[in-house]
Tab-separated table of C-alpha atoms in Angstrom:
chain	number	residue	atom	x	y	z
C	1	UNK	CA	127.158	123.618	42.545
C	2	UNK	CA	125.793	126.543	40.632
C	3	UNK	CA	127.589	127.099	37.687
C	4	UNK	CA	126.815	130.246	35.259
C	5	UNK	CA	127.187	129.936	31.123
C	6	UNK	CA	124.427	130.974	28.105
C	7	UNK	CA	122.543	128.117	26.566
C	8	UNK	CA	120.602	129.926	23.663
C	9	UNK	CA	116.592	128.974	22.833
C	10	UNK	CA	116.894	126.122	25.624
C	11	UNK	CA	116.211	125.423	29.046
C	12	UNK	CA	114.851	122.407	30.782
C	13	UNK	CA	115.743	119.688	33.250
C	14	UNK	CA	118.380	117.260	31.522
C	15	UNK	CA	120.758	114.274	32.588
C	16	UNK	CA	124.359	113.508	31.906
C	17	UNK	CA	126.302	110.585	31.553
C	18	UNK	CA	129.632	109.150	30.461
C	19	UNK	CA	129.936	106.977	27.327
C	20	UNK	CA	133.260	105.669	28.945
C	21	UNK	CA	134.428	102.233	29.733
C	22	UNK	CA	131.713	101.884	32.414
C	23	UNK	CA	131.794	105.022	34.114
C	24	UNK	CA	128.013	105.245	33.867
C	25	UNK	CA	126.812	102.297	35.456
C	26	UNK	CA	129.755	103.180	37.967
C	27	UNK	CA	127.735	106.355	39.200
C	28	UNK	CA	128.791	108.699	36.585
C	29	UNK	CA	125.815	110.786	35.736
C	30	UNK	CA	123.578	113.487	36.953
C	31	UNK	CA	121.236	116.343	36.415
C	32	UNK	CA	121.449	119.477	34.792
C	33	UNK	CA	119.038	122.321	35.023
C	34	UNK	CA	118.997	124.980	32.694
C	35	UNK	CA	116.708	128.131	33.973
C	36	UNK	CA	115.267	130.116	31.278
C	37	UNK	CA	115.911	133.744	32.430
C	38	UNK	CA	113.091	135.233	30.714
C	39	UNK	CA	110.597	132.669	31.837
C	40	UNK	CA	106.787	133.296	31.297
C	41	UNK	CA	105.385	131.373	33.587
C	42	UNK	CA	107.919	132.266	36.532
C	43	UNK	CA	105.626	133.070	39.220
C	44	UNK	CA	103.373	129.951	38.798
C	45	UNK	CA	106.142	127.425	40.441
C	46	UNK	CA	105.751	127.092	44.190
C	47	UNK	CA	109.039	124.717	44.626
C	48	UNK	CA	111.879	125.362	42.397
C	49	UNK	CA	115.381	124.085	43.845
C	50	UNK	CA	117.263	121.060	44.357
C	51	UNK	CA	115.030	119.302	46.442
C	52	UNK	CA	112.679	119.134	43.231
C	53	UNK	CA	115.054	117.151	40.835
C	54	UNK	CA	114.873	113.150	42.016
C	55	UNK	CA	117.572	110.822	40.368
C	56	UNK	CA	117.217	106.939	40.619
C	57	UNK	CA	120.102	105.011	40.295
C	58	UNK	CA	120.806	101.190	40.992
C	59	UNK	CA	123.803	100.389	42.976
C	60	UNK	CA	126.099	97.059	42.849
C	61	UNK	CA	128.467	97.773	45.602
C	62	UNK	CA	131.409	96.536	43.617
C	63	UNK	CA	133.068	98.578	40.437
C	64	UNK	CA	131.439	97.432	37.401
C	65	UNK	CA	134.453	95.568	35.640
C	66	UNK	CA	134.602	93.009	38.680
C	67	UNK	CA	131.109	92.191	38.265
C	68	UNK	CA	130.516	88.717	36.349
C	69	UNK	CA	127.719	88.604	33.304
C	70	UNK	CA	124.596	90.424	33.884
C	71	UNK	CA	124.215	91.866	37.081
C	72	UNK	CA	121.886	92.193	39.711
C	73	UNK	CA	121.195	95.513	42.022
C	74	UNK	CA	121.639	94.794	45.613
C	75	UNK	CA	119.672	98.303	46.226
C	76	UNK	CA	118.420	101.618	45.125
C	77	UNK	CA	119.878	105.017	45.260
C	78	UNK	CA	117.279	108.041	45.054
C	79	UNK	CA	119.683	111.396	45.122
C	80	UNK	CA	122.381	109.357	46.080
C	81	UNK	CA	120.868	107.761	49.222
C	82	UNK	CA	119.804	104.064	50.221
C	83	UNK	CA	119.923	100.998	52.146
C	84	UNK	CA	122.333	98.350	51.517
């Protein structure tokens, strides 16, 4: 999803999250890229898309509030995909 709004004097790859209950370590998070329109070194990328930003993520398999003490990740997601 390509959404379009001004960020002024910034750009970069950054990560989101919710502060929420535990909506984070429910899966709540992800990247945002912001492109610098007037970028310098433009024509030096070869690769520059979504298949270029890599999350890592544990996963539990079970909401976080029915999970007892600390827990322990049963696998890991990269972009969302794994093995259970």
């Amino acid at each position: 999803v390509y959404i379009r709004f001004h960020v002024p004097d910034q750009a970069g790859t950054f990560w989101y999250h919710s502060h929420y209950s535990t909506q984070y370590c429910d899966g709540l998070r992800g990247v945002l890229v912001v492109y610098d329109p007037d970028d310098p070194h433009e024509n030096l990328y070869d690769i520059d898309n979504d298949d270029t930003v890599i999350t890592l993520a544990d996963w539990y398999h079970f909401p976080a509030p029915k999970l007892v003490g600390i827990p322990r990740p049963i696998s890991t997601l990269i972009n969302g995909i794994g093995r259970y």
